[in-house]
PDB file of C-alpha atoms and ligand atoms in Angstrom:
ATOM      1  CA  MET N   7       0.051  -0.238   0.036  1.00 61.00           C
ATOM      2  CA  VAL N   8       1.451   3.541  -1.225  1.00 71.00           C
ATOM      3  CA  ASP N   9       0.171   6.331   1.871  1.00 84.00           C
ATOM      4  CA  SER N  10      -0.282   9.642   0.682  1.00 87.00           C
ATOM      5  CA  PRO N  11       1.888  12.638   1.258  1.00 86.00           C
ATOM      6  CA  PHE N  12       0.383  14.739   4.439  1.00 85.00           C
ATOM      7  CA  THR N  13       0.819  18.582   5.636  1.00 88.00           C
ATOM      8  CA  PHE N  14       0.674  19.528   9.084  1.00 86.00           C
ATOM      9  CA  THR N  15       1.414  23.198  10.555  1.00 88.00           C
ATOM     10  CA  LEU N  16       3.285  24.214  14.050  1.00 86.00           C
ATOM     11  CA  SER N  17       2.876  27.532  14.391  1.00 82.00           C
ATOM     12  CA  MET N  18       5.678  29.154  16.221  1.00 80.00           C
ATOM     13  CA  SER N  19       3.140  30.965  18.407  1.00 82.00           C
ATOM     14  CA  GLU N  20       1.099  27.686  19.450  1.00 82.00           C
ATOM     15  CA  ILE N  21       3.883  25.058  19.990  1.00 86.00           C
ATOM     16  CA  ILE N  22       0.973  22.331  19.744  1.00 91.00           C
ATOM     17  CA  PRO N  23       1.239  20.866  16.405  1.00 91.00           C
ATOM     18  CA  SER N  24      -2.259  21.003  14.281  1.00 91.00           C
ATOM     19  CA  ARG N  25      -1.898  17.066  14.115  1.00 92.00           C
ATOM     20  CA  VAL N  26      -1.513  15.064  16.764  1.00 96.00           C
ATOM     21  CA  ASP N  27      -2.268  11.803  17.187  1.00 96.00           C
ATOM     22  CA  ASN N  28      -1.178  10.877  20.998  1.00 97.00           C
ATOM     23  CA  HIS N  29      -0.494  12.807  23.690  1.00 98.00           C
ATOM     24  CA  ILE N  30       2.373  11.695  26.376  1.00 98.00           C
ATOM     25  CA  GLU N  31       2.773  13.474  30.022  1.00 98.00           C
ATOM     26  CA  ARG N  32       5.317  12.401  32.249  1.00 98.00           C
ATOM     27  CA  ARG N  33       5.417  13.584  35.773  1.00 98.00           C
ATOM     28  CA  LEU N  34       7.694  13.914  38.713  1.00 98.00           C
ATOM     29  CA  SER N  35       7.238  10.581  39.562  1.00 98.00           C
ATOM     30  CA  ASP N  36       8.248   9.131  36.038  1.00 98.00           C
ATOM     31  CA  LEU N  37      11.470  10.325  37.013  1.00 98.00           C
ATOM     32  CA  GLN N  38      11.746   8.362  40.549  1.00 97.00           C
ATOM     33  CA  GLY N  39      15.639   8.164  40.839  1.00 96.00           C
ATOM     34  CA  GLN N  40      17.030  10.146  38.450  1.00 96.00           C
ATOM     35  CA  PHE N  41      17.504  13.544  39.781  1.00 97.00           C
ATOM     36  CA  ASN N  42      20.814  13.942  41.946  1.00 97.00           C
ATOM     37  CA  ASP N  43      18.527  15.369  45.267  1.00 97.00           C
ATOM     38  CA  GLN N  44      16.475  12.543  46.517  1.00 97.00           C
ATOM     39  CA  ALA N  45      15.529  14.342  49.714  1.00 98.00           C
ATOM     40  CA  ALA N  46      14.310  17.558  47.539  1.00 98.00           C
ATOM     41  CA  PHE N  47      12.674  14.878  45.168  1.00 98.00           C
ATOM     42  CA  ASP N  48      10.572  13.362  47.896  1.00 98.00           C
ATOM     43  CA  LYS N  49       9.541  16.756  49.470  1.00 98.00           C
ATOM     44  CA  MET N  50       8.498  17.797  45.914  1.00 98.00           C
ATOM     45  CA  LEU N  51       6.516  14.720  45.283  1.00 98.00           C
ATOM     46  CA  SER N  52       5.032  15.047  48.856  1.00 98.00           C
ATOM     47  CA  THR N  53       3.482  18.124  47.699  1.00 98.00           C
ATOM     48  CA  GLU N  54       2.747  17.138  43.969  1.00 97.00           C
ATOM     49  CA  ASP N  55       3.110  15.102  41.083  1.00 98.00           C
ATOM     50  CA  GLN N  56       3.763  17.942  39.167  1.00 98.00           C
ATOM     51  CA  LEU N  57       4.149  17.836  35.244  1.00 98.00           C
ATOM     52  CA  LEU N  58       7.587  17.966  34.317  1.00 98.00           C
ATOM     53  CA  TYR N  59       7.302  17.251  30.402  1.00 98.00           C
ATOM     54  CA  GLU N  60       4.660  16.427  27.262  1.00 98.00           C
ATOM     55  CA  VAL N  61       5.156  14.895  23.886  1.00 98.00           C
ATOM     56  CA  TYR N  62       2.897  15.276  21.220  1.00 97.00           C
ATOM     57  CA  GLU N  63       3.684  12.558  18.636  1.00 97.00           C
ATOM     58  CA  VAL N  64       2.517  11.842  15.068  1.00 95.00           C
ATOM     59  CA  LYS N  65       2.083   8.231  14.613  1.00 94.00           C
ATOM     60  CA  ARG N  66       3.473   6.068  11.644  1.00 96.00           C
ATOM     61  CA  PRO N  67       3.897   1.956  11.294  1.00 96.00           C
ATOM     62  CA  GLU N  68       6.903   1.922  13.450  1.00 97.00           C
ATOM     63  CA  ILE N  69       8.868  -0.071  10.905  1.00 97.00           C
ATOM     64  CA  GLU N  70      11.882   0.269   8.684  1.00 97.00           C
ATOM     65  CA  GLY N  71      11.626   3.231   6.194  1.00 96.00           C
ATOM     66  CA  GLU N  72       8.794   5.220   7.962  1.00 97.00           C
ATOM     67  CA  MET N  73       9.754   8.353  10.223  1.00 97.00           C
ATOM     68  CA  LEU N  74       8.373   9.330  13.782  1.00 97.00           C
ATOM     69  CA  LEU N  75       8.127  12.841  15.230  1.00 96.00           C
ATOM     70  CA  GLY N  76       6.440  15.611  16.865  1.00 96.00           C
ATOM     71  CA  VAL N  77       7.393  17.987  19.727  1.00 97.00           C
ATOM     72  CA  SER N  78       8.902  17.407  23.140  1.00 98.00           C
ATOM     73  CA  ILE N  79       7.610  20.190  25.273  1.00 98.00           C
ATOM     74  CA  VAL N  80       9.691  20.383  28.627  1.00 98.00           C
ATOM     75  CA  HIS N  81       8.297  22.669  31.131  1.00 98.00           C
ATOM     76  CA  PRO N  82      11.059  24.758  33.587  1.00 98.00           C
ATOM     77  CA  GLY N  83      11.156  24.435  37.151  1.00 98.00           C
ATOM     78  CA  LYS N  84      14.079  22.312  39.115  1.00 98.00           C
ATOM     79  CA  VAL N  85      14.533  19.389  41.981  1.00 98.00           C
ATOM     80  CA  GLY N  86      17.090  21.086  44.329  1.00 98.00           C
ATOM     81  CA  ASN N  87      19.266  22.645  41.956  1.00 98.00           C
ATOM     82  CA  GLU N  88      18.926  20.221  38.971  1.00 98.00           C
ATOM     83  CA  PHE N  89      16.571  21.256  36.072  1.00 98.00           C
ATOM     84  CA  PHE N  90      13.458  19.857  34.794  1.00 98.00           C
ATOM     85  CA  MET N  91      14.463  16.720  32.245  1.00 98.00           C
ATOM     86  CA  THR N  92      13.409  14.447  30.303  1.00 98.00           C
ATOM     87  CA  LYS N  93      13.837  10.394  30.959  1.00 98.00           C
ATOM     88  CA  GLY N  94      16.753  10.586  28.482  1.00 98.00           C
ATOM     89  CA  HIS N  95      17.127   6.905  26.726  1.00 98.00           C
ATOM     90  CA  PHE N  96      19.185   5.103  23.737  1.00 98.00           C
ATOM     91  CA  HIS N  97      17.361   4.053  20.632  1.00 98.00           C
ATOM     92  CA  SER N  98      16.546   0.155  21.132  1.00 98.00           C
ATOM     93  CA  VAL N  99      18.177   0.094  17.414  1.00 98.00           C
ATOM     94  CA  LEU N 100      20.888   1.777  18.780  1.00 98.00           C
ATOM     95  CA  GLU N 101      22.360   2.592  14.922  1.00 98.00           C
ATOM     96  CA  THR N 102      19.768   5.120  14.430  1.00 98.00           C
ATOM     97  CA  SER N 103      19.898   8.878  15.080  1.00 98.00           C
ATOM     98  CA  GLU N 104      17.590  12.058  15.638  1.00 98.00           C
ATOM     99  CA  ILE N 105      17.163  15.486  14.641  1.00 97.00           C
ATOM    100  CA  TYR N 106      16.029  17.637  16.953  1.00 97.00           C
ATOM    101  CA  TYR N 107      14.958  21.709  15.917  1.00 95.00           C
ATOM    102  CA  CYS N 108      14.754  24.374  18.925  1.00 95.00           C
ATOM    103  CA  ILE N 109      11.584  26.327  18.505  1.00 95.00           C
ATOM    104  CA  ARG N 110      11.206  27.984  22.169  1.00 95.00           C
ATOM    105  CA  GLY N 111      13.307  28.309  25.062  1.00 97.00           C
ATOM    106  CA  GLU N 112      16.643  27.343  26.472  1.00 98.00           C
ATOM    107  CA  GLY N 113      18.069  24.031  27.616  1.00 98.00           C
ATOM    108  CA  TYR N 114      20.823  21.597  26.601  1.00 98.00           C
ATOM    109  CA  MET N 115      20.869  18.552  25.023  1.00 97.00           C
ATOM    110  CA  VAL N 116      22.439  15.929  27.531  1.00 98.00           C
ATOM    111  CA  MET N 117      24.469  13.067  25.295  1.00 97.00           C
ATOM    112  CA  GLU N 118      26.616   9.616  25.952  1.00 98.00           C
ATOM    113  CA  THR N 119      27.533   6.984  23.699  1.00 97.00           C
ATOM    114  CA  PRO N 120      27.899   3.112  25.203  1.00 97.00           C
ATOM    115  CA  GLU N 121      31.424   3.744  25.336  1.00 96.00           C
ATOM    116  CA  GLY N 122      31.679   6.924  27.685  1.00 95.00           C
ATOM    117  CA  GLU N 123      31.829   9.811  25.376  1.00 97.00           C
ATOM    118  CA  THR N 124      29.993  12.356  26.277  1.00 97.00           C
ATOM    119  CA  SER N 125      28.057  15.699  24.729  1.00 97.00           C
ATOM    120  CA  VAL N 126      26.547  18.941  26.086  1.00 97.00           C
ATOM    121  CA  ALA N 127      24.922  20.691  22.888  1.00 97.00           C
ATOM    122  CA  LEU N 128      23.190  24.265  24.026  1.00 97.00           C
ATOM    123  CA  LEU N 129      19.658  24.400  22.192  1.00 97.00           C
ATOM    124  CA  THR N 130      18.027  28.044  21.317  1.00 95.00           C
ATOM    125  CA  PRO N 131      15.447  28.804  19.033  1.00 94.00           C
ATOM    126  CA  GLY N 132      16.191  27.894  15.350  1.00 92.00           C
ATOM    127  CA  LYS N 133      18.760  25.805  16.284  1.00 95.00           C
ATOM    128  CA  ILE N 134      18.981  22.156  14.713  1.00 95.00           C
ATOM    129  CA  LEU N 135      20.912  19.431  16.770  1.00 96.00           C
ATOM    130  CA  TYR N 136      21.849  16.021  14.860  1.00 97.00           C
ATOM    131  CA  VAL N 137      22.394  13.337  17.104  1.00 97.00           C
ATOM    132  CA  PRO N 138      24.189  10.562  15.887  1.00 96.00           C
ATOM    133  CA  PRO N 139      23.649   6.839  16.076  1.00 97.00           C
ATOM    134  CA  ARG N 140      24.688   5.793  19.376  1.00 98.00           C
ATOM    135  CA  TRP N 141      24.187   9.035  21.710  1.00 98.00           C
ATOM    136  CA  ALA N 142      21.297   8.533  24.142  1.00 98.00           C
ATOM    137  CA  HIS N 143      19.983  12.003  24.713  1.00 98.00           C
ATOM    138  CA  ARG N 144      18.034  13.814  27.360  1.00 98.00           C
ATOM    139  CA  SER N 145      16.731  17.073  27.305  1.00 98.00           C
ATOM    140  CA  VAL N 146      17.041  19.836  29.762  1.00 98.00           C
ATOM    141  CA  CYS N 147      15.169  23.329  29.884  1.00 98.00           C
ATOM    142  CA  THR N 148      17.351  25.675  31.709  1.00 98.00           C
ATOM    143  CA  SER N 149      14.642  28.804  30.539  1.00 98.00           C
ATOM    144  CA  ARG N 150      13.336  29.984  34.360  1.00 96.00           C
ATOM    145  CA  LEU N 151       9.784  31.328  32.817  1.00 96.00           C
ATOM    146  CA  GLU N 152       9.414  29.409  28.990  1.00 96.00           C
ATOM    147  CA  ASP N 153       9.331  25.825  28.204  1.00 97.00           C
ATOM    148  CA  LEU N 154      12.059  24.198  26.096  1.00 98.00           C
ATOM    149  CA  VAL N 155      10.423  22.939  22.924  1.00 97.00           C
ATOM    150  CA  THR N 156      11.657  21.042  20.154  1.00 97.00           C
ATOM    151  CA  PHE N 157      10.302  19.361  17.232  1.00 96.00           C
ATOM    152  CA  PHE N 158      11.969  15.942  16.536  1.00 98.00           C
ATOM    153  CA  ILE N 159      12.057  12.991  14.066  1.00 98.00           C
ATOM    154  CA  TYR N 160      13.387   9.863  13.973  1.00 98.00           C
ATOM    155  CA  PRO N 161      13.328   6.444  12.027  1.00 98.00           C
ATOM    156  CA  ALA N 162      10.131   4.891  12.802  1.00 98.00           C
ATOM    157  CA  ASN N 163      11.856   1.505  13.867  1.00 98.00           C
ATOM    158  CA  ALA N 164      14.082   2.855  16.541  1.00 98.00           C
ATOM    159  CA  GLY N 165      12.289   2.456  19.623  1.00 98.00           C
ATOM    160  CA  HIS N 166      13.246   3.404  23.408  1.00 98.00           C
ATOM    161  CA  ASP N 167      15.452   1.726  25.545  1.00 98.00           C
ATOM    162  CA  TYR N 168      14.920   3.706  29.185  1.00 98.00           C
ATOM    163  CA  GLY N 169      16.414   0.944  31.200  1.00 98.00           C
ATOM    164  CA  THR N 170      20.238   1.623  30.803  1.00 97.00           C
ATOM    165  CA  ILE N 171      19.534   4.958  32.079  1.00 97.00           C
ATOM    166  CA  GLU N 172      17.198   4.125  34.457  1.00 97.00           C
ATOM    167  CA  GLN N 173      20.204   1.987  35.960  1.00 96.00           C
ATOM    168  CA  ILE N 174      23.118   4.036  35.715  1.00 95.00           C
ATOM    169  CA  GLY N 175      22.186   7.885  34.491  1.00 96.00           C
ATOM    170  CA  PHE N 176      23.677  10.172  32.694  1.00 98.00           C
ATOM    171  CA  ARG N 177      27.161  10.913  33.220  1.00 98.00           C
ATOM    172  CA  LYS N 178      27.007  14.401  33.080  1.00 98.00           C
ATOM    173  CA  LEU N 179      23.741  16.836  34.799  1.00 98.00           C
ATOM    174  CA  VAL N 180      23.078  20.386  34.193  1.00 98.00           C
ATOM    175  CA  VAL N 181      22.439  22.558  37.822  1.00 98.00           C
ATOM    176  CA  ASP N 182      21.634  25.595  38.528  1.00 98.00           C
ATOM    177  CA  GLY N 183      25.056  27.414  39.474  1.00 96.00           C
ATOM    178  CA  VAL N 184      26.071  30.392  41.170  1.00 95.00           C
ATOM    179  CA  ASN N 185      26.406  32.164  37.709  1.00 95.00           C
ATOM    180  CA  GLY N 186      22.967  30.276  35.873  1.00 95.00           C
ATOM    181  CA  PRO N 187      23.181  26.669  33.938  1.00 97.00           C
ATOM    182  CA  GLU N 188      26.300  24.652  34.538  1.00 98.00           C
ATOM    183  CA  ILE N 189      27.480  21.188  33.552  1.00 98.00           C
ATOM    184  CA  ILE N 190      28.899  19.238  35.980  1.00 97.00           C
ATOM    185  CA  ASP N 191      29.474  15.297  36.301  1.00 97.00           C
ATOM    186  CA  ASN N 192      26.851  12.967  37.765  1.00 97.00           C
ATOM    187  CA  PRO N 193      28.072  12.314  41.340  1.00 94.00           C
ATOM    188  CA  ARG N 194      25.591   9.118  41.302  1.00 91.00           C
ATOM    189  CA  TYR N 195      26.717   7.698  38.300  1.00 92.00           C
ATOM    190  CA  LYS N 196      26.999   4.131  38.228  1.00 81.00           C
TER     191      LYS N 196
HETATM  192  C1  F6R V 226      12.235  10.244  20.441  1.00 67.04           C
HETATM  193  C2  F6R V 226      12.970  11.646  21.334  1.00 67.04           C
HETATM  194  C3  F6R V 226      11.583  12.144  21.868  1.00 67.04           C
HETATM  195  C4  F6R V 226      11.827  12.045  23.250  1.00 67.04           C
HETATM  196  C5  F6R V 226      11.208  13.353  24.422  1.00 67.04           C
HETATM  197  C6  F6R V 226      10.273  12.831  25.411  1.00 67.04           C
HETATM  198  O1  F6R V 226      12.985   9.398  20.355  1.00 67.04           O
HETATM  199  O2  F6R V 226      13.807  11.297  21.522  1.00 67.04           O
HETATM  200  O3  F6R V 226      10.823  12.376  21.237  1.00 67.04           O
HETATM  201  O4  F6R V 226      11.114  11.096  23.568  1.00 67.04           O
HETATM  202  O5  F6R V 226      11.456  14.438  24.519  1.00 67.04           O
HETATM  203  O6  F6R V 226      12.006  12.290  26.075  1.00 67.04           O
HETATM  204  P1  F6R V 226      12.089  10.632  26.526  1.00 67.04           P
HETATM  205  O7  F6R V 226      11.406   9.447  25.678  1.00 67.04           O
HETATM  206  O8  F6R V 226      13.137  10.393  27.444  1.00 67.04           O
HETATM  207  O9  F6R V 226      10.774  10.486  28.034  1.00 67.04           O
HETATM  208 ZN1   ZN V 227      15.215   9.413  20.613  1.00 67.04          ZN
END
């Protein structure tokens, strides 16, 4: 079967795309064990299970040749001195890449390979980031009031390996330092 081409719009002022097949919400409790300051995490969670980020997906068959695309929105905030972030993952098919286009806010993409290389890319509106195959990736919002909004596209057969990051964490963290956001070594990296 041959699909018909389709268009949709992503307004710079609205940020929610005109076509959405799936809306994912991830809350504080979904990131249990991922933030450095567990006491701050527990305290926050005892008050409210805050919404940290959302993903608006355009669904396609998850097979080779197709692409998945959508918008990721990380809300501003911190757990202790660590900025709100996504869970982060490797792709299950490690040899698959991803492209991000930052459309609003400011933040970082924290990345690393299984071999231990690390890279942290600044995201500002208009910036395009190419995440090559093998690099785990996590978005971090460092804007104080604005969401970090990115458009992403990646091969539909990539799949997500969340387990590795849940167990070992990322090697680098983004924290709020005396002079603003700072990239530091993760003291709890396993
Ligand atoms: C897909 C991808 C993004 C993220 C989104 C949420 O491969 O990298 O669409 O899924 O930014 O982050 P996670 O999936 O880590 O919760
Ligand atoms: Zn990904």
